[in-house]
């Protein structure tokens, strides 16, 4: 059903008038022009489409846009603040934690949400927290190191 | 000892003044240096989806430009798909030209701006393109110094360069920036004579680790991939697909789909597509189409499945071609105390890049512009021109960032589909395959069978080696040990099979052929070592004469802390060697096998490479890590499930690729070999992964697995066999 859905997107009010069963991934990418969030599998297996909704990592390929009504959505485009890149973004750059870069936005968003819940995670916890995000280039170990480094910068974690 | 043969491009060469004029018109003022790549390739075979090779311009196929702003741009048909050449090629140029790397722009994969290039594959960018690029950089520097000499009235011998300027060594205040030298000029130089490039001791940027130059765009979501291209009036197309390869459309009802608001249904022969301004709406409209497909009568190909495929392959195998031979096999067999005969199998494997094949095509009059996720933009251009009936030069292919390729994006059916639909609809069209389509239309790594019969003498020397490879391809099939009597025969030399071979398309998959060949060879070597009762590292060293190979193996053993023992030692340690793309690699792995379930956990992998001169050690290391990680997939889990032309793996739910929890501790070492030419880096470290894990499993539990992937059931079965 076509209706207006209002929500907060990357810190600013947003509204779309669409069939509210449409999936957030496509509304973000096409209606709102935020193409940083990627399609990888369409069935929640890979995590390339991960965005943050009210602080939680969600798979936007499985989230109807009506589910984010009045909620706060953050995409990769909204992660950097006025002070520059987010520590997770910086750590990914510094650790070369990416190759083709296609899974990277989803990886970063998932890591961001994970670190909110686990400010000082162990490597094993990071593995568990990131295990459902797929990377084909093989940047995994560097991603783990980057998340550890970001945790250290943000929270003085180990 | 085997020589690795590189063959020069066999393309006909033609002059291309038109091309050059067009480049100069497009690129304007500056100092231009045209140069030719020593284009070597293993890709002489035409695969499906790859266009016939166009004529190469005779005088250049890459060029660089020093602009009025002092920036240096390199124009190349190569593309960036994660392998990091956007960084390593810029490093070479910056170093030879003495400019800051931030002032180097790489213009890649745009067929209007960049000279023709065969494609980005075969670990060729650094080893084949790199030396030419460095030479061009060095020549450009020489031109700049000559110009500065005239302007500054200082003899050339007193001039040097640094930081994008030429200066007088005798009076360092006298200097002129490249920007000033290029101002208002249009100078064209062609590289003819060899130019002296810098010695490794003079490197300031090369051979130093550098983080990726494209990282900022990629961590902020700004990096554009083909699917991120949005044009005014663009429609997203979703295409009706058959349930199986070989199925024919006999009836279709698009009535319901056509009722969806804003949808356009296009039918052209067997092509049925739904177009909409939103991809998800097109997708749901497509599901409203009722279609009937006819499955043709059963044939051997339509009934073969992932279990019976190997018998089928052996039945349809063409005559063999001897790839290498020496000595006398029968004499070798006579000397043998033990003769070992084994057959190795490996499954079809998908490329599965996280970005599926995607393309956007816009047609204006008789010109088309294409944005495509492709490893071969010039091949894509040919295919689009053919599909549309346009002249090749009237098609422009632009390659944005590519979200992983691994060989799979040398084929690009999606580009042709988008072109066809753009023509039929009159609108710009984007075709982005779903994951399901990606698993259906991939050019899979072929299933393969390898039979080896070999012997050892009572003294533990390999007496003969008779190696038959079916359908994997020749690459990596030649053994590199000291074996007096040997023969290697390839039944089907390439990774593309004949008409009745594979039930779907096959193609080049990262280090094509070599993964299958190295799995078989290094497993067999291990079996012989175990039979002889000799430590597998020692056994290999006893049969090696090549200094580079010995050196990578010795270094690996030393770095790993290898303690000699006869296998199976119960420790779960394995070793394997390989040569790919000119690079030597030795890998050692440690595994743990769950004796109840057969599940294998890889705990540690160490790899040592000799790859000649290393341009970006950080990038080369990352490529090795990527190879090791990706290799875990085909070694342990990846094997395509299918029944005839129906592929039953449709997503990552059943086709598992490596994930964080699979990751072992990875250690990589690159031997210092800066005076040898650079070799390939994107593929070598993956070729040993099947064997190194198989050998470690054997060492852990005394069970030999002959088939990839080594899924738990297969390992358990091997344990029961003992």
CSV table of N, CA, C and O in Angstrom, one decimal, chain B residues 293-396:
chain,number,residue,atom,x,y,z
B,293,UNK,N,8.1,-24.2,-19.6
B,293,UNK,CA,9.4,-24.5,-20.2
B,293,UNK,C,9.4,-26.0,-20.6
B,293,UNK,O,8.8,-26.8,-19.9
B,294,UNK,N,9.9,-26.3,-21.7
B,294,UNK,CA,10.0,-27.7,-22.2
B,294,UNK,C,11.4,-28.2,-21.9
B,294,UNK,O,12.4,-27.6,-22.3
B,295,UNK,N,11.5,-29.3,-21.1
B,295,UNK,CA,12.8,-29.9,-20.8
B,295,UNK,C,13.0,-30.9,-22.0
B,295,UNK,O,12.2,-31.8,-22.1
B,296,UNK,N,14.0,-30.7,-22.7
B,296,UNK,CA,14.3,-31.7,-23.8
B,296,UNK,C,14.5,-33.1,-23.3
B,296,UNK,O,14.8,-33.3,-22.2
B,297,UNK,N,14.3,-34.1,-24.2
B,297,UNK,CA,14.4,-35.5,-23.8
B,297,UNK,C,15.8,-35.7,-23.2
B,297,UNK,O,16.8,-35.0,-23.5
B,298,UNK,N,15.8,-36.7,-22.3
B,298,UNK,CA,17.0,-36.9,-21.5
B,298,UNK,C,18.2,-37.3,-22.4
B,298,UNK,O,18.1,-38.1,-23.3
B,299,UNK,N,19.3,-36.7,-22.1
B,299,UNK,CA,20.6,-36.9,-22.8
B,299,UNK,C,21.6,-37.2,-21.6
B,299,UNK,O,21.3,-36.9,-20.5
B,300,UNK,N,22.7,-37.7,-22.0
B,300,UNK,CA,23.8,-37.9,-20.9
B,300,UNK,C,24.0,-36.6,-20.2
B,300,UNK,O,24.2,-36.6,-18.9
B,301,UNK,N,24.0,-35.5,-20.9
B,301,UNK,CA,24.3,-34.2,-20.2
B,301,UNK,C,23.2,-33.8,-19.3
B,301,UNK,O,23.4,-33.1,-18.3
B,302,UNK,N,22.0,-34.0,-19.7
B,302,UNK,CA,20.8,-33.5,-18.9
B,302,UNK,C,20.6,-34.4,-17.7
B,302,UNK,O,19.8,-34.0,-16.8
B,303,UNK,N,21.2,-35.6,-17.6
B,303,UNK,CA,20.9,-36.4,-16.5
B,303,UNK,C,22.1,-36.5,-15.5
B,303,UNK,O,22.0,-37.1,-14.4
B,304,UNK,N,23.3,-36.0,-16.0
B,304,UNK,CA,24.5,-36.1,-15.2
B,304,UNK,C,24.3,-35.2,-13.9
B,304,UNK,O,23.6,-34.2,-14.0
B,305,UNK,N,24.8,-35.7,-12.8
B,305,UNK,CA,24.8,-34.8,-11.6
B,305,UNK,C,26.1,-34.7,-10.9
B,305,UNK,O,27.1,-35.2,-11.5
B,306,UNK,N,26.2,-34.1,-9.8
B,306,UNK,CA,27.5,-33.9,-9.2
B,306,UNK,C,28.2,-35.1,-8.7
B,306,UNK,O,29.3,-35.1,-8.3
B,307,UNK,N,27.5,-36.3,-8.7
B,307,UNK,CA,28.1,-37.5,-8.3
B,307,UNK,C,28.6,-38.3,-9.6
B,307,UNK,O,29.7,-38.9,-9.6
B,308,UNK,N,27.8,-38.3,-10.6
B,308,UNK,CA,28.1,-39.0,-11.8
B,308,UNK,C,29.0,-38.3,-12.8
B,308,UNK,O,29.4,-38.8,-13.8
B,309,UNK,N,29.3,-37.0,-12.5
B,309,UNK,CA,30.0,-36.2,-13.5
B,309,UNK,C,31.3,-36.7,-13.9
B,309,UNK,O,31.8,-36.6,-15.0
B,310,UNK,N,32.0,-37.4,-12.9
B,310,UNK,CA,33.4,-37.8,-13.2
B,310,UNK,C,33.4,-38.9,-14.2
B,310,UNK,O,34.3,-39.0,-15.1
B,311,UNK,N,32.5,-39.9,-14.1
B,311,UNK,CA,32.4,-41.0,-15.1
B,311,UNK,C,32.1,-40.4,-16.4
B,311,UNK,O,32.6,-40.8,-17.5
B,312,UNK,N,31.2,-39.4,-16.4
B,312,UNK,CA,30.8,-38.8,-17.7
B,312,UNK,C,32.0,-38.1,-18.3
B,312,UNK,O,32.2,-38.3,-19.5
B,313,UNK,N,32.7,-37.4,-17.5
B,313,UNK,CA,33.9,-36.7,-18.1
B,313,UNK,C,34.9,-37.6,-18.7
B,313,UNK,O,35.4,-37.4,-19.8
B,314,UNK,N,35.1,-38.7,-18.0
B,314,UNK,CA,36.1,-39.7,-18.6
B,314,UNK,C,35.6,-40.3,-19.9
B,314,UNK,O,36.3,-40.6,-20.8
B,315,UNK,N,34.2,-40.5,-19.9
B,315,UNK,CA,33.6,-41.0,-21.2
B,315,UNK,C,33.8,-40.1,-22.4
B,315,UNK,O,34.0,-40.5,-23.5
B,316,UNK,N,33.6,-38.8,-22.1
B,316,UNK,CA,33.6,-37.9,-23.3
B,316,UNK,C,35.0,-37.2,-23.5
B,316,UNK,O,35.1,-36.3,-24.4
B,317,UNK,N,36.0,-37.7,-22.8
B,317,UNK,CA,37.3,-37.0,-22.9
B,317,UNK,C,37.9,-37.1,-24.3
B,317,UNK,O,37.8,-38.2,-24.9
B,318,UNK,N,38.4,-36.0,-24.8
B,318,UNK,CA,39.0,-36.1,-26.2
B,318,UNK,C,40.4,-36.8,-26.1
B,318,UNK,O,40.8,-37.1,-25.0
B,319,UNK,N,41.1,-36.9,-27.2
B,319,UNK,CA,42.4,-37.5,-27.2
B,319,UNK,C,43.3,-36.7,-26.4
B,319,UNK,O,43.2,-35.4,-26.3
B,320,UNK,N,44.3,-37.3,-25.8
B,320,UNK,CA,45.3,-36.6,-25.0
B,320,UNK,C,46.3,-35.9,-25.8
B,320,UNK,O,46.6,-36.2,-26.9
B,321,UNK,N,46.9,-34.8,-25.2
B,321,UNK,CA,48.0,-34.1,-25.8
B,321,UNK,C,49.2,-34.1,-24.7
B,321,UNK,O,49.0,-33.8,-23.6
B,322,UNK,N,50.3,-34.6,-25.2
B,322,UNK,CA,51.4,-34.7,-24.2
B,322,UNK,C,52.0,-33.3,-24.0
B,322,UNK,O,52.4,-32.6,-24.9
B,323,UNK,N,52.0,-32.9,-22.8
B,323,UNK,CA,52.4,-31.5,-22.4
B,323,UNK,C,53.9,-31.5,-22.1
B,323,UNK,O,54.6,-30.6,-22.4
B,324,UNK,N,54.4,-32.6,-21.5
B,324,UNK,CA,55.8,-32.7,-21.2
B,324,UNK,C,56.1,-34.2,-21.0
B,324,UNK,O,55.3,-35.0,-20.6
B,325,UNK,N,57.3,-34.5,-21.4
B,325,UNK,CA,57.8,-35.9,-21.2
B,325,UNK,C,59.3,-36.0,-21.2
B,325,UNK,O,60.0,-35.1,-21.7
B,326,UNK,N,59.8,-37.1,-20.6
B,326,UNK,CA,61.2,-37.3,-20.6
B,326,UNK,C,61.5,-38.7,-20.1
B,326,UNK,O,60.7,-39.3,-19.4
B,327,UNK,N,62.6,-39.3,-20.5
B,327,UNK,CA,63.0,-40.6,-20.1
B,327,UNK,C,62.1,-41.7,-20.6
B,327,UNK,O,61.5,-41.5,-21.7
B,328,UNK,N,62.0,-42.8,-19.9
B,328,UNK,CA,61.3,-44.0,-20.4
B,328,UNK,C,60.4,-44.5,-19.2
B,328,UNK,O,60.9,-45.0,-18.2
B,329,UNK,N,59.1,-44.4,-19.4
B,329,UNK,CA,58.2,-44.7,-18.3
B,329,UNK,C,58.3,-46.2,-17.9
B,329,UNK,O,58.3,-46.6,-16.7
B,330,UNK,N,58.4,-47.1,-18.9
B,330,UNK,CA,58.5,-48.5,-18.7
B,330,UNK,C,59.7,-48.9,-17.9
B,330,UNK,O,59.7,-49.7,-17.0
B,331,UNK,N,60.8,-48.2,-18.3
B,331,UNK,CA,62.1,-48.5,-17.6
B,331,UNK,C,62.0,-48.0,-16.1
B,331,UNK,O,62.4,-48.7,-15.2
B,332,UNK,N,61.3,-46.9,-16.0
B,332,UNK,CA,61.1,-46.3,-14.6
B,332,UNK,C,60.3,-47.3,-13.8
B,332,UNK,O,60.6,-47.5,-12.6
B,333,UNK,N,59.3,-47.8,-14.4
B,333,UNK,CA,58.4,-48.7,-13.6
B,333,UNK,C,59.2,-50.0,-13.2
B,333,UNK,O,59.0,-50.5,-12.1
B,334,UNK,N,60.1,-50.5,-14.1
B,334,UNK,CA,60.9,-51.7,-13.8
B,334,UNK,C,61.7,-51.4,-12.5
B,334,UNK,O,62.0,-52.3,-11.7
B,335,UNK,N,62.2,-50.2,-12.4
B,335,UNK,CA,63.1,-49.9,-11.2
B,335,UNK,C,62.3,-49.7,-9.9
B,335,UNK,O,62.9,-49.5,-8.9
B,336,UNK,N,61.0,-49.7,-10.0
B,336,UNK,CA,60.2,-49.3,-8.9
B,336,UNK,C,60.0,-50.4,-7.8
B,336,UNK,O,59.7,-51.5,-8.2
B,337,UNK,N,60.2,-50.0,-6.6
B,337,UNK,CA,59.8,-50.9,-5.5
B,337,UNK,C,58.3,-50.9,-5.2
B,337,UNK,O,57.7,-51.9,-4.8
B,338,UNK,N,57.8,-49.7,-5.3
B,338,UNK,CA,56.3,-49.5,-5.2
B,338,UNK,C,55.8,-48.7,-6.3
B,338,UNK,O,56.4,-47.7,-6.8
B,339,UNK,N,54.6,-49.1,-6.8
B,339,UNK,CA,53.9,-48.3,-7.8
B,339,UNK,C,52.6,-47.9,-7.2
B,339,UNK,O,51.9,-48.6,-6.6
B,340,UNK,N,52.3,-46.6,-7.4
B,340,UNK,CA,51.1,-46.0,-6.7
B,340,UNK,C,50.3,-45.4,-7.8
B,340,UNK,O,50.7,-44.6,-8.6
B,341,UNK,N,49.0,-45.8,-7.8
B,341,UNK,CA,48.1,-45.4,-8.8
B,341,UNK,C,46.9,-44.8,-8.1
B,341,UNK,O,46.2,-45.4,-7.4
B,342,UNK,N,46.6,-43.5,-8.4
B,342,UNK,CA,45.5,-42.8,-7.7
B,342,UNK,C,44.8,-42.0,-8.7
B,342,UNK,O,45.3,-41.5,-9.7
B,343,UNK,N,43.5,-41.7,-8.4
B,343,UNK,CA,42.7,-40.8,-9.2
B,343,UNK,C,42.1,-39.7,-8.3
B,343,UNK,O,41.7,-40.0,-7.2
B,344,UNK,N,42.2,-38.5,-8.7
B,344,UNK,CA,41.8,-37.3,-8.0
B,344,UNK,C,40.7,-36.7,-8.7
B,344,UNK,O,40.6,-36.6,-9.9
B,345,UNK,N,39.8,-36.1,-7.9
B,345,UNK,CA,38.6,-35.5,-8.4
B,345,UNK,C,38.4,-34.1,-7.8
B,345,UNK,O,38.7,-33.9,-6.7
B,346,UNK,N,37.9,-33.2,-8.6
B,346,UNK,CA,37.4,-32.0,-8.0
B,346,UNK,C,36.2,-31.4,-8.7
B,346,UNK,O,36.0,-31.5,-9.9
B,347,UNK,N,35.3,-30.8,-7.8
B,347,UNK,CA,34.0,-30.4,-8.2
B,347,UNK,C,34.0,-29.1,-9.0
B,347,UNK,O,35.0,-28.3,-9.0
B,348,UNK,N,32.9,-28.8,-9.6
B,348,UNK,CA,32.7,-27.4,-10.2
B,348,UNK,C,32.7,-26.4,-9.0
B,348,UNK,O,32.1,-26.7,-8.0
B,349,UNK,N,33.3,-25.3,-9.3
B,349,UNK,CA,33.3,-24.2,-8.2
B,349,UNK,C,32.8,-22.9,-8.8
B,349,UNK,O,33.1,-22.6,-10.0
B,350,UNK,N,32.1,-22.2,-8.0
B,350,UNK,CA,31.6,-20.9,-8.5
B,350,UNK,C,32.6,-19.7,-8.2
B,350,UNK,O,33.3,-19.8,-7.2
B,351,UNK,N,32.5,-18.7,-9.0
B,351,UNK,CA,33.4,-17.5,-8.6
B,351,UNK,C,32.8,-16.8,-7.5
B,351,UNK,O,33.5,-16.3,-6.6
B,352,UNK,N,31.5,-16.6,-7.5
B,352,UNK,CA,30.8,-16.0,-6.4
B,352,UNK,C,31.3,-14.7,-5.8
B,352,UNK,O,31.5,-14.5,-4.6
B,353,UNK,N,31.6,-13.7,-6.7
B,353,UNK,CA,32.0,-12.4,-6.2
B,353,UNK,C,30.8,-11.8,-5.5
B,353,UNK,O,29.7,-12.2,-5.8
B,354,UNK,N,31.0,-11.0,-4.5
B,354,UNK,CA,29.9,-10.5,-3.7
B,354,UNK,C,29.1,-9.5,-4.6
B,354,UNK,O,27.9,-9.4,-4.5
B,355,UNK,N,29.7,-8.9,-5.5
B,355,UNK,CA,29.0,-8.1,-6.5
B,355,UNK,C,28.6,-9.0,-7.7
B,355,UNK,O,29.5,-9.4,-8.4
B,356,UNK,N,27.3,-9.2,-7.9
B,356,UNK,CA,26.9,-10.0,-9.1
B,356,UNK,C,27.2,-9.2,-10.4
B,356,UNK,O,27.4,-8.0,-10.3
B,357,UNK,N,27.2,-9.9,-11.5
B,357,UNK,CA,27.4,-9.3,-12.8
B,357,UNK,C,26.3,-8.2,-13.0
B,357,UNK,O,25.1,-8.4,-12.8
B,358,UNK,N,26.8,-7.0,-13.4
B,358,UNK,CA,25.9,-5.9,-13.5
B,358,UNK,C,26.3,-5.0,-14.7
B,358,UNK,O,27.5,-4.9,-15.0
B,359,UNK,N,25.3,-4.4,-15.4
B,359,UNK,CA,25.7,-3.5,-16.5
B,359,UNK,C,24.5,-2.5,-16.7
B,359,UNK,O,23.4,-2.8,-16.5
B,360,UNK,N,24.9,-1.3,-17.1
B,360,UNK,CA,24.0,-0.3,-17.5
B,360,UNK,C,24.3,0.1,-19.0
B,360,UNK,O,25.5,0.3,-19.3
B,361,UNK,N,23.3,0.2,-19.8
B,361,UNK,CA,23.6,0.6,-21.2
B,361,UNK,C,22.6,1.7,-21.6
B,361,UNK,O,21.4,1.7,-21.3
B,362,UNK,N,23.2,2.7,-22.2
B,362,UNK,CA,22.5,3.9,-22.7
B,362,UNK,C,22.8,4.0,-24.2
B,362,UNK,O,23.9,4.0,-24.6
B,363,UNK,N,21.7,4.1,-25.0
B,363,UNK,CA,21.9,4.2,-26.4
B,363,UNK,C,21.4,5.6,-26.9
B,363,UNK,O,20.3,6.0,-26.5
B,364,UNK,N,22.3,6.3,-27.6
B,364,UNK,CA,21.9,7.6,-28.2
B,364,UNK,C,22.2,7.5,-29.6
B,364,UNK,O,23.4,7.5,-30.0
B,365,UNK,N,21.2,7.5,-30.5
B,365,UNK,CA,21.4,7.4,-31.9
B,365,UNK,C,22.2,6.1,-32.2
B,365,UNK,O,21.8,5.0,-31.8
B,366,UNK,N,23.3,6.3,-32.8
B,366,UNK,CA,24.1,5.1,-33.2
B,366,UNK,C,25.3,4.9,-32.2
B,366,UNK,O,26.3,4.3,-32.6
B,367,UNK,N,25.2,5.5,-31.1
B,367,UNK,CA,26.3,5.4,-30.1
B,367,UNK,C,25.7,4.8,-28.8
B,367,UNK,O,24.6,5.1,-28.4
B,368,UNK,N,26.5,4.0,-28.2
B,368,UNK,CA,26.1,3.4,-26.9
B,368,UNK,C,27.2,3.6,-25.8
B,368,UNK,O,28.4,3.6,-26.1
B,369,UNK,N,26.7,3.9,-24.6
B,369,UNK,CA,27.6,4.0,-23.5
B,369,UNK,C,27.3,2.9,-22.5
B,369,UNK,O,26.1,2.7,-22.2
B,370,UNK,N,28.3,2.2,-22.0
B,370,UNK,CA,28.1,1.0,-21.2
B,370,UNK,C,28.9,1.2,-19.9
B,370,UNK,O,30.0,1.6,-19.9
B,371,UNK,N,28.2,0.9,-18.7
B,371,UNK,CA,28.9,0.8,-17.5
B,371,UNK,C,28.8,-0.6,-17.1
B,371,UNK,O,27.7,-1.1,-16.9
B,372,UNK,N,30.0,-1.3,-16.9
B,372,UNK,CA,29.9,-2.7,-16.6
B,372,UNK,C,30.8,-3.2,-15.6
B,372,UNK,O,32.0,-2.7,-15.5
B,373,UNK,N,30.4,-4.2,-14.8
B,373,UNK,CA,31.3,-4.9,-13.9
B,373,UNK,C,32.0,-6.0,-14.8
B,373,UNK,O,31.4,-7.0,-15.0
B,374,UNK,N,33.2,-5.7,-15.3
B,374,UNK,CA,33.8,-6.6,-16.2
B,374,UNK,C,35.3,-6.6,-16.0
B,374,UNK,O,35.9,-5.5,-15.6
B,375,UNK,N,35.9,-7.7,-16.3
B,375,UNK,CA,37.4,-7.8,-16.3
B,375,UNK,C,38.0,-7.5,-17.6
B,375,UNK,O,39.2,-7.5,-17.8
B,376,UNK,N,37.1,-7.4,-18.6
B,376,UNK,CA,37.5,-7.2,-20.0
B,376,UNK,C,36.7,-6.2,-20.7
B,376,UNK,O,35.8,-6.5,-21.6
B,377,UNK,N,36.8,-4.9,-20.4
B,377,UNK,CA,36.0,-3.9,-21.0
B,377,UNK,C,36.0,-3.8,-22.5
B,377,UNK,O,35.0,-3.6,-23.2
B,378,UNK,N,37.2,-4.1,-23.1
B,378,UNK,CA,37.3,-4.1,-24.6
B,378,UNK,C,36.5,-5.3,-25.2
B,378,UNK,O,35.9,-5.2,-26.3
B,379,UNK,N,36.5,-6.4,-24.5
B,379,UNK,CA,35.7,-7.6,-25.0
B,379,UNK,C,34.3,-7.2,-24.9
B,379,UNK,O,33.5,-7.5,-25.8
B,380,UNK,N,33.9,-6.6,-23.8
B,380,UNK,CA,32.5,-6.2,-23.6
B,380,UNK,C,32.0,-5.2,-24.7
B,380,UNK,O,30.9,-5.3,-25.3
B,381,UNK,N,32.9,-4.4,-25.1
B,381,UNK,CA,32.6,-3.4,-26.2
B,381,UNK,C,32.3,-4.1,-27.5
B,381,UNK,O,31.4,-3.8,-28.2
B,382,UNK,N,33.2,-5.1,-27.8
B,382,UNK,CA,32.9,-5.9,-29.0
B,382,UNK,C,31.6,-6.5,-29.0
B,382,UNK,O,30.9,-6.6,-30.0
B,383,UNK,N,31.3,-7.1,-27.9
B,383,UNK,CA,30.0,-7.9,-27.8
B,383,UNK,C,28.8,-6.9,-27.9
B,383,UNK,O,27.8,-7.3,-28.6
B,384,UNK,N,28.9,-5.8,-27.3
B,384,UNK,CA,27.8,-4.8,-27.4
B,384,UNK,C,27.6,-4.3,-28.8
B,384,UNK,O,26.5,-4.2,-29.4
B,385,UNK,N,28.8,-4.0,-29.5
B,385,UNK,CA,28.7,-3.5,-30.9
B,385,UNK,C,28.1,-4.5,-31.8
B,385,UNK,O,27.2,-4.2,-32.6
B,386,UNK,N,28.4,-5.8,-31.5
B,386,UNK,CA,27.9,-6.9,-32.4
B,386,UNK,C,26.4,-7.0,-32.1
B,386,UNK,O,25.6,-7.1,-33.1
B,387,UNK,N,26.0,-7.0,-30.9
B,387,UNK,CA,24.6,-7.1,-30.5
B,387,UNK,C,23.7,-6.0,-31.1
B,387,UNK,O,22.6,-6.2,-31.6
B,388,UNK,N,24.3,-4.8,-31.1
B,388,UNK,CA,23.5,-3.6,-31.5
B,388,UNK,C,23.7,-3.3,-33.0
B,388,UNK,O,23.0,-2.4,-33.6
B,389,UNK,N,24.7,-3.9,-33.6
B,389,UNK,CA,25.0,-3.6,-35.0
B,389,UNK,C,25.7,-2.3,-35.1
B,389,UNK,O,25.6,-1.6,-36.2
B,390,UNK,N,26.4,-1.9,-34.1
B,390,UNK,CA,27.1,-0.6,-34.1
B,390,UNK,C,28.6,-0.8,-34.5
B,390,UNK,O,29.1,-1.9,-34.3
B,391,UNK,N,29.2,0.3,-34.9
B,391,UNK,CA,30.7,0.2,-35.1
B,391,UNK,C,31.3,0.1,-33.7
B,391,UNK,O,30.8,0.7,-32.7
B,392,UNK,N,32.4,-0.7,-33.6
B,392,UNK,CA,33.0,-0.8,-32.3
B,392,UNK,C,33.4,0.5,-31.6
B,392,UNK,O,33.2,0.7,-30.5
B,393,UNK,N,33.9,1.4,-32.5
B,393,UNK,CA,34.3,2.7,-31.9
B,393,UNK,C,33.1,3.6,-31.4
B,393,UNK,O,33.3,4.6,-30.8
B,394,UNK,N,31.9,3.2,-31.8
B,394,UNK,CA,30.8,3.9,-31.3
B,394,UNK,C,30.2,3.4,-30.0
B,394,UNK,O,29.1,3.8,-29.6
B,395,UNK,N,30.9,2.4,-29.5
B,395,UNK,CA,30.5,1.9,-28.2
B,395,UNK,C,31.6,2.3,-27.2
B,395,UNK,O,32.7,2.0,-27.4
B,396,UNK,N,31.2,2.9,-26.1
B,396,UNK,CA,32.1,3.2,-25.0
B,396,UNK,C,31.8,2.4,-23.8
B,396,UNK,O,30.7,2.4,-23.3
